[in-house]
Short mmCIF file of C-alpha atoms in Angstrom, two decimals:
data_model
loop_
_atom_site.label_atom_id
_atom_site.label_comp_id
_atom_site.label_asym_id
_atom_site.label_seq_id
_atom_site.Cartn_x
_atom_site.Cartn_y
_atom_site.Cartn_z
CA UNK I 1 20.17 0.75 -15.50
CA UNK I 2 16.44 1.44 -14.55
CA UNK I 3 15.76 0.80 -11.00
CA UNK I 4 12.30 -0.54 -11.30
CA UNK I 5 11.80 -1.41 -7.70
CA UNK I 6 9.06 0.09 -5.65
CA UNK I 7 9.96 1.96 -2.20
CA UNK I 8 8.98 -0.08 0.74
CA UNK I 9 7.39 2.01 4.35
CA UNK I 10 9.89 2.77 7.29
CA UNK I 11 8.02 0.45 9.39
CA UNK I 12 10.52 1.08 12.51
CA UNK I 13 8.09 2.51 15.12
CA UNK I 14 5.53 -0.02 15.22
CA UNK I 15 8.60 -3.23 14.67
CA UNK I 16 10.01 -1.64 17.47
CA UNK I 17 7.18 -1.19 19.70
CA UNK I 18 6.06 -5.06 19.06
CA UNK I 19 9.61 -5.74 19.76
CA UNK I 20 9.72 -4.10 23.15
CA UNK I 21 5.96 -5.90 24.09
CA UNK I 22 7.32 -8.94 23.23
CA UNK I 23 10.71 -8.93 24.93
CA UNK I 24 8.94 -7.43 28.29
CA UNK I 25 5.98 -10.41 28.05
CA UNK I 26 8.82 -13.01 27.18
CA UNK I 27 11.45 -11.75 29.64
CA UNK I 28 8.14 -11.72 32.39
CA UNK I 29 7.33 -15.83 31.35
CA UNK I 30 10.97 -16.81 31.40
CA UNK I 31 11.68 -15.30 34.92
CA UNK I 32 8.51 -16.71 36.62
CA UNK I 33 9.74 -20.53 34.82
CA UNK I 34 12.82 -19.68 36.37
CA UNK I 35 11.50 -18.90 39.54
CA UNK I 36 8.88 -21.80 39.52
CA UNK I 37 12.46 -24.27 38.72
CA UNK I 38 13.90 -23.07 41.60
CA UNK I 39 11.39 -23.79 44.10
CA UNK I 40 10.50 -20.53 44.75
CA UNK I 41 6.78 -19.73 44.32
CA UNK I 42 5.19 -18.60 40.91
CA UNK I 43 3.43 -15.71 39.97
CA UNK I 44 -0.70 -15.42 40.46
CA UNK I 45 -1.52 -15.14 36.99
CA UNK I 46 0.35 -18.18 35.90
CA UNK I 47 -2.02 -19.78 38.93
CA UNK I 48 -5.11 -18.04 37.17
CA UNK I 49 -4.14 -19.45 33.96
CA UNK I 50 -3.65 -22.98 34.38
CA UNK I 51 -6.71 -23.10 36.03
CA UNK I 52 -8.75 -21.43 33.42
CA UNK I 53 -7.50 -23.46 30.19
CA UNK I 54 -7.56 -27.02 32.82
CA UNK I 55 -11.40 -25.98 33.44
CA UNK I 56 -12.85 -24.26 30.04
CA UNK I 57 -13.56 -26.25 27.03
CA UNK I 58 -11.48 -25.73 23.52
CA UNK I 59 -15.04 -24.60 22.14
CA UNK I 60 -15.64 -22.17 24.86
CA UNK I 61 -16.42 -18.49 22.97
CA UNK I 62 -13.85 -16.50 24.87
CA UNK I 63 -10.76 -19.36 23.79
CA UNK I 64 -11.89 -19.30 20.42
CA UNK I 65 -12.41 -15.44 20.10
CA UNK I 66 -8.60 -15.00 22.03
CA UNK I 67 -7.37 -17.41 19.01
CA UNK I 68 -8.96 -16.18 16.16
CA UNK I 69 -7.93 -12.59 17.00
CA UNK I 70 -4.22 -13.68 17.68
CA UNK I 71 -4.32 -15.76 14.30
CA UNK I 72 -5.44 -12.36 12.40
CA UNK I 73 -2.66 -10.31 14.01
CA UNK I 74 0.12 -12.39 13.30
CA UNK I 75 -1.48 -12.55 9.82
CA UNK I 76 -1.77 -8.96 9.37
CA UNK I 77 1.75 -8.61 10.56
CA UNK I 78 2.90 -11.05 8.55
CA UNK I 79 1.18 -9.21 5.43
CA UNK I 80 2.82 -5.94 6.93
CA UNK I 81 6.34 -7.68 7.14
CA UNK I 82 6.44 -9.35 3.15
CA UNK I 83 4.65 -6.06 1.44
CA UNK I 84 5.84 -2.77 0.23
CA UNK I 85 3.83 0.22 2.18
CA UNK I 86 4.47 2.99 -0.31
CA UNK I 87 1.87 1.67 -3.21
CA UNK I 88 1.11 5.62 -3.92
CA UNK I 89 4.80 6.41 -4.94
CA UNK I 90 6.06 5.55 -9.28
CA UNK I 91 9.21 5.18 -9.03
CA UNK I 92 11.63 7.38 -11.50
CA UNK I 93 14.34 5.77 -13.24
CA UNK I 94 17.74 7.23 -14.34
CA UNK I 95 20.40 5.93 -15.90
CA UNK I 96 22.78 6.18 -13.57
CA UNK I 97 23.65 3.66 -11.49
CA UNK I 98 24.98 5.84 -7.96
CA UNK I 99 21.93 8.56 -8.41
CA UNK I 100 19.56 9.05 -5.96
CA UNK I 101 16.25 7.12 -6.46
CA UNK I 102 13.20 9.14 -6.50
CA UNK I 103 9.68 8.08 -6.84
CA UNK I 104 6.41 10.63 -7.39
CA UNK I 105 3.23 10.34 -6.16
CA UNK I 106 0.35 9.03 -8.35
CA UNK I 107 -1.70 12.58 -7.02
CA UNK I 108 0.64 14.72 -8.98
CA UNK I 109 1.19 12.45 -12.06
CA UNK I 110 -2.68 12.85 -11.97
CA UNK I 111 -2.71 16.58 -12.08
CA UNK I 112 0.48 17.02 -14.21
CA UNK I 113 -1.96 14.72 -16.85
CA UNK I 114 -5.17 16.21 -16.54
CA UNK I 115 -3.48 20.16 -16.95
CA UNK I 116 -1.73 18.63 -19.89
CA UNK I 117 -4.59 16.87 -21.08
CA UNK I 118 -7.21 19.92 -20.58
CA UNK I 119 -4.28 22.04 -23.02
CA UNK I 120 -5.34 20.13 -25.68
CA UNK I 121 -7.98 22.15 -27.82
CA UNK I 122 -11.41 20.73 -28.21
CA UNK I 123 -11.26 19.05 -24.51
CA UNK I 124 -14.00 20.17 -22.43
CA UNK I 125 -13.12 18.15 -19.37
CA UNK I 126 -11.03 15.14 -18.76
CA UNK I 127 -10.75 12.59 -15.83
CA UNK I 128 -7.16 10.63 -15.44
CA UNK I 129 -6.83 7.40 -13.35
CA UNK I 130 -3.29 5.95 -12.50
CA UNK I 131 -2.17 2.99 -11.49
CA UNK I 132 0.72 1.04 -10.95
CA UNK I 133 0.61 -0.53 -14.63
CA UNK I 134 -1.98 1.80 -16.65
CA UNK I 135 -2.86 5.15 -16.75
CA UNK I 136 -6.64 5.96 -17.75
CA UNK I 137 -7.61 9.37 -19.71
CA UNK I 138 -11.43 9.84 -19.97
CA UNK I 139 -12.14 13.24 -21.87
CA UNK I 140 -15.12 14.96 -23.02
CA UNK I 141 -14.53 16.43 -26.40
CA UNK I 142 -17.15 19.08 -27.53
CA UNK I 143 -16.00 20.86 -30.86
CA UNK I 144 -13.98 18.85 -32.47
CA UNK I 145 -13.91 15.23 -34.02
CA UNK I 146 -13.38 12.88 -31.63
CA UNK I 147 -10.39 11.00 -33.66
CA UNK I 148 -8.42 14.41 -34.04
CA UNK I 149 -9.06 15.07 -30.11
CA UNK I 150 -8.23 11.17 -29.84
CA UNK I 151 -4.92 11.84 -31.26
CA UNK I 152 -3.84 14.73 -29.68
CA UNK I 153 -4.20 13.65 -26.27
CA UNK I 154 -2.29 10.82 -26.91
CA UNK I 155 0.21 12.56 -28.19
CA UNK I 156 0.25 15.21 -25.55
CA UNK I 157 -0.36 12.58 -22.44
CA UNK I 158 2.16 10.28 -24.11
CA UNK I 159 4.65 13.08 -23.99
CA UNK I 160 3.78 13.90 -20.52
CA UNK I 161 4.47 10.39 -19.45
CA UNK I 162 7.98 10.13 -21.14
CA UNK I 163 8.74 13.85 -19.61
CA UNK I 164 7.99 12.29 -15.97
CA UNK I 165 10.67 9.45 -16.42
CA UNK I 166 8.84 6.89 -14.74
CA UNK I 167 11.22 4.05 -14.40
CA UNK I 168 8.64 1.65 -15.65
CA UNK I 169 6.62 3.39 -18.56
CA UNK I 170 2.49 2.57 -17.72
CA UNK I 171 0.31 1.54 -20.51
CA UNK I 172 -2.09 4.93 -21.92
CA UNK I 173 -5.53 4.51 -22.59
CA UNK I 174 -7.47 7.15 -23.95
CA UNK I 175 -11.62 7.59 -24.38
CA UNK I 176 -13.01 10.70 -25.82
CA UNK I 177 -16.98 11.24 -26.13
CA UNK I 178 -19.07 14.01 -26.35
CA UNK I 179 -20.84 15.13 -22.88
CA UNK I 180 -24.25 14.44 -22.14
CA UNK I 181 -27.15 16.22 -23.23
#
């Protein structure tokens, strides 16, 4: 069975650090409502605070700036929370089911393809793009025909592709033109 899935960031640290902010802020509120309930007096800032949102306006710039910039970090760490962080790692598939997984990095899948690519005779120079989905081969061919060069490197980047057992197999596209005069 092909494991197809991609490999998702050890987002620990930063969860972790939030976590701690958030439990020292919330643990800080619910001891001064505890104090407040209890007839004891509150804290200063809580004094400070209901007296600057029962005086400022909703429109006022700093309210508005203080929500907008909360709205776009929850956002971003909602994004953060529902998306895989490794987007430069392929993953490898292998048939079996209790092997490790292992993934390679879309750098070296580039240079694997371009040294395989630039092996092929007639190519003068060659550019290789990949993605997630499709891998891009843009070559410069300068002594032979362009539908035998054409041929080749699909041959020889196909092969390359199969060798790297990339759980899900991108789709090859392949241009060839002579360089510029």
């Amino acid at each position: 069975m092909n494991d197809c899935r991609r490999f998702w960031s050890a987002r620990r640290v930063p969860a972790g650090l939030t976590a701690l902010v958030l439990l020292g802020a919330l643990g800080l509120l619910l001891y001064d409502i505890v104090s407040a309930r209890t007839g004891h007096p509150v804290m200063e800032w809580r004094h400070w605070l209901a007296e600057q949102l029962a005086t400022r306006p909703l429109h006022d710039g700093w309210i508005v700036g203080i929500a907008v910039a909360l709205i776009v970090i929850g956002a971003w760490m909602v994004a953060l929370a529902l998306t895989p962080g490794l987007r430069g790692l392929l993953p490898m598939g292998d048939d079996d089911a209790h092997a490790i997984r292992a993934g390679i990095d879309r750098t070296a899948v580039r240079l694997v393809l371009r040294d395989r690519a630039m092996a092929v005779p007639g190519v003068r120079a060659v550019r290789v793009d990949v993605g997630r989905r499709r891998i891009r081969a843009r070559a410069q061919a300068h002594f032979r025909d362009l539908d035998e060069v054409r041929a080749d490197l699909l041959t020889a980047l196909g092969d390359g592709i199969r060798q790297l057992g990339l759980a899900r197999r991108p789709v090859l596209s392949v241009r060839v033109r002579r360089p510029a005069r």
